[in-house]
Amino acid sequence: MIEVRNLTKRYGPHVAVDDISFQVTKGEVVGFLGPNGAGKSTTMNILTGYLSATVGDVYVDGTNILEEPEAVKRRMGYLPESPPIYGEMTVREYLRFVCRIKKVPKREVKDRIEQGLHRVGIAEVYNRLVGNLSKGYRQRVGLAQALMGNPDILVLDEPTAGLDPKQIIEIRDLIRSLGADYTVILSSHILPEVSEICPRVMIINDGRIVADGDPATLAGDLFDASQVVITAVADEAKARDAVSGLRGISRIEILPAGESGTTEMLIESEKDRDLRRDIFAAFSAKQVPLIGLRVKNATLEEIFLELTSGVKEADVTEVDT
């Protein structure tokens, strides 16, 4: 569906995107992440035809975006971080305007608008001025405009920026449903959101793709240890004593307990070694009740931090991707 070959973008001596290549197949939902200045926004702007590359090519189903920009742009729906909406228009007027600039055939305009209104859940506000809508509804109107050209590909840049928690959940569910019918490239600074929506993530740093795959596989490739978190009905001393004879443990860390009278402990072992059976048996032998035992998988935040050195953990939720 999308093929990027040796893409480079220079601004004078500054290299914003440095010889990157990747493919996105039909029906994929891909999260595209990167810290501020990494080249993420530049790449997305090149993909959508808003910028030209210094070197390299972008193809959509074999069509080069530089050679046939209009043909490629018809295949794409783009929602930038700030939706391109006009507050003085009603929702219906605005979508009719979008259909005109996207050259939707007149006979299809009415149906295209009706489908878009219902798909993104704004049919009840179609006669209201866009400027009078809540931020969540304006974001939905932005999504509707991305659909008006009947694209194959949706490129969504920070689609939940500035929304409240309820609106975020609603837009997240909407994007997930769109993923059933469209190829989606999504950027977001809310990394847990990307984990929930996107089976595949690409991380760009210093203009280069530093990771590409599903988060679980990336974590396995990056980290050299397996971790288990246990919750025991015991004090710290008894919990430590229960596992003192186990082989293969490389590190133990006491975590803040969630319940009074319990100890929560992270137990780390070498990569690919599963100590859960041994841990359970050890606590049972000491007659120390276990009320929690789970594998701790690396989060997308931890993967992101590992790959984008210089970004502090406290700043992750503020990262401009």
Tab-separated table of C-alpha atoms in Angstrom:
chain	number	residue	atom	x	y	z
A	1	MET	CA	0.000	0.000	0.000
A	2	ILE	CA	2.667	2.562	1.091
A	3	GLU	CA	6.340	2.190	0.275
A	4	VAL	CA	8.976	4.682	1.404
A	5	ARG	CA	12.373	4.323	-0.225
A	6	ASN	CA	15.550	6.022	1.036
A	7	LEU	CA	13.696	9.140	2.136
A	8	THR	CA	15.837	12.132	3.104
A	9	LYS	CA	14.818	15.700	3.891
A	10	ARG	CA	17.369	18.461	4.428
A	11	TYR	CA	16.869	22.045	5.531
A	12	GLY	CA	20.190	23.586	4.582
A	13	PRO	CA	22.831	21.744	6.616
A	14	HIS	CA	20.225	20.213	8.934
A	15	VAL	CA	19.076	16.673	8.102
A	16	ALA	CA	15.512	16.243	9.391
A	17	VAL	CA	14.943	12.793	7.861
A	18	ASP	CA	17.959	10.619	7.156
A	19	ASP	CA	17.616	7.898	4.505
A	20	ILE	CA	14.623	5.997	5.920
A	21	SER	CA	12.735	3.166	4.227
A	22	PHE	CA	9.631	1.269	5.316
A	23	GLN	CA	6.417	-0.271	4.036
A	24	VAL	CA	2.852	-0.198	5.323
A	25	THR	CA	0.582	-2.906	3.939
A	26	LYS	CA	-3.123	-2.608	3.264
A	27	GLY	CA	-5.250	-2.723	6.412
A	28	GLU	CA	-2.421	-2.059	8.879
A	29	VAL	CA	-2.810	0.356	11.794
A	30	VAL	CA	0.620	1.793	12.533
A	31	GLY	CA	1.699	4.102	15.340
A	32	PHE	CA	4.428	6.567	14.316
A	33	LEU	CA	6.346	8.013	17.258
A	34	GLY	CA	9.326	10.220	17.893
A	35	PRO	CA	10.533	12.931	20.271
A	36	ASN	CA	10.495	16.607	19.341
A	37	GLY	CA	12.749	17.267	16.354
A	38	ALA	CA	13.135	13.584	15.468
A	39	GLY	CA	11.669	13.939	11.961
A	40	LYS	CA	8.239	12.430	12.579
A	41	SER	CA	6.156	15.405	11.477
A	42	THR	CA	8.404	15.997	8.469
A	43	THR	CA	7.955	12.390	7.382
A	44	MET	CA	4.184	12.576	7.751
A	45	ASN	CA	4.065	15.806	5.744
A	46	ILE	CA	6.053	14.160	2.945
A	47	LEU	CA	3.751	11.116	2.994
A	48	THR	CA	0.706	13.348	2.550
A	49	GLY	CA	2.282	15.510	-0.156
A	50	TYR	CA	2.583	18.682	1.919
A	51	LEU	CA	6.374	18.613	1.606
A	52	SER	CA	8.695	17.265	-1.042
A	53	ALA	CA	11.664	15.070	-0.177
A	54	THR	CA	15.245	16.107	-0.844
A	55	VAL	CA	16.062	12.536	-1.836
A	56	GLY	CA	13.981	9.379	-2.010
A	57	ASP	CA	10.521	8.317	-3.076
A	58	VAL	CA	7.072	7.606	-1.653
A	59	TYR	CA	4.779	5.207	-3.493
A	60	VAL	CA	1.125	4.386	-2.924
A	61	ASP	CA	0.195	1.188	-4.746
A	62	GLY	CA	3.131	1.787	-7.068
A	63	THR	CA	2.251	5.427	-7.828
A	64	ASN	CA	4.998	7.939	-7.040
A	65	ILE	CA	3.645	10.879	-5.011
A	66	LEU	CA	6.109	13.297	-6.624
A	67	GLU	CA	5.217	12.280	-10.171
A	68	GLU	CA	1.437	12.009	-9.684
A	69	PRO	CA	0.618	14.008	-6.533
A	70	GLU	CA	-3.107	14.443	-7.190
A	71	ALA	CA	-3.654	10.744	-7.806
A	72	VAL	CA	-1.905	9.832	-4.553
A	73	LYS	CA	-3.606	12.557	-2.505
A	74	ARG	CA	-7.009	11.233	-3.582
A	75	ARG	CA	-6.081	7.985	-1.864
A	76	MET	CA	-5.320	9.711	1.435
A	77	GLY	CA	-7.342	11.361	4.184
A	78	TYR	CA	-5.298	13.611	6.472
A	79	LEU	CA	-6.172	14.936	9.916
A	80	PRO	CA	-3.445	17.328	11.099
A	81	GLU	CA	-3.007	18.152	14.779
A	82	SER	CA	-5.083	21.307	14.327
A	83	PRO	CA	-8.122	20.269	12.225
A	84	PRO	CA	-8.609	22.452	9.106
A	85	ILE	CA	-12.118	23.593	10.009
A	86	TYR	CA	-14.015	26.853	9.538
A	87	GLY	CA	-16.000	27.926	12.567
A	88	GLU	CA	-18.394	30.174	10.651
A	89	MET	CA	-19.759	27.234	8.622
A	90	THR	CA	-22.257	24.644	9.751
A	91	VAL	CA	-21.008	21.068	9.800
A	92	ARG	CA	-22.933	20.232	6.631
A	93	GLU	CA	-21.729	23.381	4.823
A	94	TYR	CA	-18.159	22.611	5.777
A	95	LEU	CA	-18.332	19.016	4.561
A	96	ARG	CA	-19.908	20.161	1.277
A	97	PHE	CA	-16.995	22.591	0.895
A	98	VAL	CA	-14.514	19.754	1.569
A	99	CYS	CA	-16.242	17.586	-1.041
A	100	ARG	CA	-15.860	20.367	-3.601
A	101	ILE	CA	-12.145	20.878	-3.007
A	102	LYS	CA	-11.633	17.102	-3.083
A	103	LYS	CA	-13.522	16.950	-6.385
A	104	VAL	CA	-16.142	14.501	-5.188
A	105	PRO	CA	-18.666	13.951	-8.047
A	106	LYS	CA	-21.837	15.966	-7.384
A	107	ARG	CA	-24.045	12.873	-7.517
A	108	GLU	CA	-22.025	11.353	-4.645
A	109	VAL	CA	-21.774	14.373	-2.337
A	110	LYS	CA	-25.002	13.828	-0.398
A	111	ASP	CA	-24.311	10.150	0.292
A	112	ARG	CA	-20.665	10.818	1.123
A	113	ILE	CA	-21.664	13.439	3.722
A	114	GLU	CA	-24.386	11.246	5.221
A	115	GLN	CA	-21.985	8.333	5.543
A	116	GLY	CA	-19.322	10.526	7.115
A	117	LEU	CA	-21.747	12.109	9.599
A	118	HIS	CA	-22.899	8.725	10.858
A	119	ARG	CA	-19.472	7.101	10.744
A	120	VAL	CA	-17.932	9.616	13.129
A	121	GLY	CA	-21.070	10.209	15.209
A	122	ILE	CA	-21.923	13.839	14.407
A	123	ALA	CA	-25.273	13.463	12.603
A	124	GLU	CA	-27.091	15.198	15.471
A	125	VAL	CA	-24.999	18.397	15.087
A	126	TYR	CA	-24.889	18.674	11.295
A	127	ASN	CA	-26.789	22.011	11.282
A	128	ARG	CA	-24.735	23.626	14.055
A	129	LEU	CA	-21.881	26.049	13.492
A	130	VAL	CA	-18.545	24.275	13.722
A	131	GLY	CA	-17.211	27.088	15.922
A	132	ASN	CA	-19.886	26.414	18.538
A	133	LEU	CA	-19.033	22.730	18.921
A	134	SER	CA	-16.995	21.217	21.748
A	135	LYS	CA	-13.362	20.265	21.120
A	136	GLY	CA	-14.362	16.600	20.862
A	137	TYR	CA	-17.003	17.284	18.220
A	138	ARG	CA	-14.633	19.539	16.271
A	139	GLN	CA	-12.129	16.691	16.241
A	140	ARG	CA	-14.851	14.399	14.869
A	141	VAL	CA	-15.627	16.978	12.178
A	142	GLY	CA	-11.921	16.907	11.299
A	143	LEU	CA	-12.108	13.127	10.993
A	144	ALA	CA	-15.196	13.428	8.813
A	145	GLN	CA	-13.366	15.749	6.392
A	146	ALA	CA	-10.560	13.186	6.145
A	147	LEU	CA	-13.149	10.633	5.002
A	148	MET	CA	-14.897	12.805	2.396
A	149	GLY	CA	-12.566	11.838	-0.435
A	150	ASN	CA	-13.282	8.125	0.165
A	151	PRO	CA	-9.590	7.431	0.823
A	152	ASP	CA	-7.802	4.126	1.286
A	153	ILE	CA	-5.338	5.597	3.793
A	154	LEU	CA	-5.889	7.766	6.871
A	155	VAL	CA	-3.003	9.778	8.322
A	156	LEU	CA	-3.925	11.070	11.784
A	157	ASP	CA	-1.586	13.458	13.587
A	158	GLU	CA	-2.350	13.771	17.322
A	159	PRO	CA	-6.079	13.020	16.872
A	160	THR	CA	-6.836	13.224	20.608
A	161	ALA	CA	-4.792	16.350	21.424
A	162	GLY	CA	-6.589	18.620	23.882
A	163	LEU	CA	-9.506	16.279	24.559
A	164	ASP	CA	-10.838	15.330	27.983
A	165	PRO	CA	-10.647	11.654	29.124
A	166	LYS	CA	-14.177	10.812	27.965
A	167	GLN	CA	-13.568	12.361	24.545
A	168	ILE	CA	-10.229	10.546	24.253
A	169	ILE	CA	-11.931	7.196	24.842
A	170	GLU	CA	-14.619	8.020	22.268
A	171	ILE	CA	-12.114	9.106	19.589
A	172	ARG	CA	-9.894	6.107	20.379
A	173	ASP	CA	-12.835	3.733	19.854
A	174	LEU	CA	-13.707	5.550	16.645
A	175	ILE	CA	-10.160	5.217	15.286
A	176	ARG	CA	-10.135	1.538	16.222
A	177	SER	CA	-13.336	1.030	14.216
A	178	LEU	CA	-11.877	2.947	11.253
A	179	GLY	CA	-8.936	0.557	11.300
A	180	ALA	CA	-11.262	-2.188	10.056
A	181	ASP	CA	-11.767	-0.363	6.744
A	182	TYR	CA	-8.707	1.815	6.225
A	183	THR	CA	-4.937	1.689	6.378
A	184	VAL	CA	-4.120	4.015	9.285
A	185	ILE	CA	-0.929	5.843	10.263
A	186	LEU	CA	-1.375	7.437	13.677
A	187	SER	CA	0.853	9.685	15.723
A	188	SER	CA	0.167	10.492	19.362
A	189	HIS	CA	2.130	11.707	22.370
A	190	ILE	CA	-0.099	9.528	24.587
A	191	LEU	CA	1.901	6.328	24.341
A	192	PRO	CA	-0.563	3.973	26.118
A	193	GLU	CA	-3.117	5.092	23.543
A	194	VAL	CA	-0.838	3.965	20.718
A	195	SER	CA	-0.357	0.616	22.478
A	196	GLU	CA	-4.123	0.077	22.589
A	197	ILE	CA	-4.847	1.076	19.006
A	198	CYS	CA	-1.768	0.088	16.993
A	199	PRO	CA	-0.495	-3.498	16.606
A	200	ARG	CA	2.649	-2.072	14.993
A	201	VAL	CA	4.750	0.915	16.019
A	202	MET	CA	7.585	2.746	14.306
A	203	ILE	CA	9.871	4.965	16.362
A	204	ILE	CA	11.979	7.627	14.698
A	205	ASN	CA	14.890	9.355	16.414
A	206	ASP	CA	17.442	11.784	14.962
A	207	GLY	CA	15.856	11.317	11.547
A	208	ARG	CA	16.214	7.519	11.474
A	209	ILE	CA	13.829	4.647	12.156
A	210	VAL	CA	15.177	3.030	15.333
A	211	ALA	CA	12.378	0.489	15.898
A	212	ASP	CA	9.640	-1.098	13.831
A	213	GLY	CA	7.382	-3.907	15.032
A	214	ASP	CA	4.839	-4.899	17.637
A	215	PRO	CA	5.636	-3.646	21.165
A	216	ALA	CA	6.011	-7.127	22.673
A	217	THR	CA	8.643	-8.149	20.110
A	218	LEU	CA	10.475	-4.852	20.466
A	219	ALA	CA	10.601	-5.307	24.238
A	220	GLY	CA	12.003	-8.814	23.854
A	221	ASP	CA	14.714	-7.541	21.523
A	222	LEU	CA	15.653	-4.590	23.725
A	223	PHE	CA	15.659	-5.948	27.264
A	224	ASP	CA	17.843	-8.770	28.552
A	225	ALA	CA	15.734	-9.823	31.556
A	226	SER	CA	12.390	-11.345	32.430
A	227	GLN	CA	10.399	-9.795	35.263
A	228	VAL	CA	7.671	-11.144	37.517
A	229	VAL	CA	5.686	-9.093	40.030
A	230	ILE	CA	4.299	-10.881	43.096
A	231	THR	CA	2.029	-9.755	45.919
A	232	ALA	CA	2.444	-11.714	49.147
A	233	VAL	CA	0.533	-11.549	52.438
A	234	ALA	CA	3.708	-11.036	54.450
A	235	ASP	CA	6.198	-8.412	55.506
A	236	GLU	CA	9.267	-7.675	53.392
A	237	ALA	CA	11.543	-9.960	55.381
A	238	LYS	CA	9.276	-13.018	54.971
A	239	ALA	CA	8.774	-12.305	51.271
A	240	ARG	CA	12.511	-12.081	50.669
A	241	ASP	CA	13.130	-15.218	52.701
A	242	ALA	CA	10.629	-17.177	50.603
A	243	VAL	CA	12.669	-16.688	47.422
A	244	SER	CA	16.126	-16.639	49.008
A	245	GLY	CA	16.939	-20.156	47.822
A	246	LEU	CA	15.804	-19.770	44.224
A	247	ARG	CA	18.440	-19.912	41.492
A	248	GLY	CA	18.387	-17.631	38.488
A	249	ILE	CA	17.241	-14.460	40.253
A	250	SER	CA	19.335	-11.474	39.200
A	251	ARG	CA	17.495	-8.690	41.025
A	252	ILE	CA	14.749	-8.122	43.589
A	253	GLU	CA	12.980	-4.800	44.039
A	254	ILE	CA	10.348	-3.990	46.643
A	255	LEU	CA	7.463	-2.040	45.125
A	256	PRO	CA	4.866	0.124	46.882
A	257	ALA	CA	2.246	-2.253	48.303
A	258	GLY	CA	-1.330	-1.763	47.180
A	259	GLU	CA	-2.879	-3.377	50.258
A	260	SER	CA	-2.117	-3.143	53.942
A	261	GLY	CA	-0.279	-6.181	55.285
A	262	THR	CA	1.151	-7.184	51.900
A	263	THR	CA	4.484	-6.900	50.139
A	264	GLU	CA	4.752	-6.327	46.405
A	265	MET	CA	8.008	-7.457	44.869
A	266	LEU	CA	9.573	-7.385	41.416
A	267	ILE	CA	11.723	-10.430	40.723
A	268	GLU	CA	14.060	-10.304	37.733
A	269	SER	CA	15.716	-13.259	36.025
A	270	GLU	CA	17.678	-13.823	32.849
A	271	LYS	CA	15.884	-13.342	29.539
A	272	ASP	CA	13.427	-16.080	28.498
A	273	ARG	CA	13.585	-17.782	31.904
A	274	ASP	CA	10.147	-18.229	33.462
A	275	LEU	CA	10.370	-18.483	37.255
A	276	ARG	CA	6.635	-18.393	37.986
A	277	ARG	CA	6.294	-22.095	38.898
A	278	ASP	CA	9.406	-21.968	41.094
A	279	ILE	CA	8.256	-18.776	42.798
A	280	PHE	CA	4.828	-20.215	43.525
A	281	ALA	CA	6.358	-23.413	44.922
A	282	ALA	CA	8.811	-21.441	47.085
A	283	PHE	CA	6.090	-19.325	48.702
A	284	SER	CA	3.911	-22.392	49.191
A	285	ALA	CA	6.745	-24.240	50.924
A	286	LYS	CA	7.189	-21.309	53.328
A	287	GLN	CA	3.404	-21.130	53.827
A	288	VAL	CA	3.368	-17.508	52.685
A	289	PRO	CA	0.135	-16.750	50.780
A	290	LEU	CA	0.503	-15.314	47.288
A	291	ILE	CA	-2.419	-13.196	46.127
A	292	GLY	CA	-0.757	-11.885	42.979
A	293	LEU	CA	1.678	-13.305	40.422
A	294	ARG	CA	2.106	-11.786	36.974
A	295	VAL	CA	4.689	-11.266	34.266
A	296	LYS	CA	5.735	-7.625	33.890
A	297	ASN	CA	6.064	-6.722	30.224
A	298	ALA	CA	7.946	-3.631	29.122
A	299	THR	CA	5.587	-0.767	28.334
A	300	LEU	CA	5.730	1.292	25.166
A	301	GLU	CA	6.964	4.188	27.325
A	302	GLU	CA	9.934	2.100	28.480
A	303	ILE	CA	10.694	1.035	24.916
A	304	PHE	CA	10.424	4.645	23.750
A	305	LEU	CA	12.782	5.865	26.483
A	306	GLU	CA	15.282	3.118	25.787
A	307	LEU	CA	15.444	4.049	22.091
A	308	THR	CA	15.327	7.839	22.364
A	309	SER	CA	18.150	8.627	24.743
A	310	GLY	CA	18.090	12.046	26.308
A	311	VAL	CA	14.301	12.011	26.872
A	312	LYS	CA	13.552	11.863	30.577
A	313	GLU	CA	10.839	9.573	31.908
A	314	ALA	CA	8.985	12.484	33.501
A	315	ASP	CA	8.726	14.125	30.075
A	316	VAL	CA	7.217	11.184	28.178
A	317	THR	CA	3.609	12.372	28.311
A	318	GLU	CA	4.727	15.788	27.027
A	319	VAL	CA	6.716	14.464	24.054
A	320	ASP	CA	5.846	16.152	20.759
A	321	THR	CA	5.705	13.269	18.335
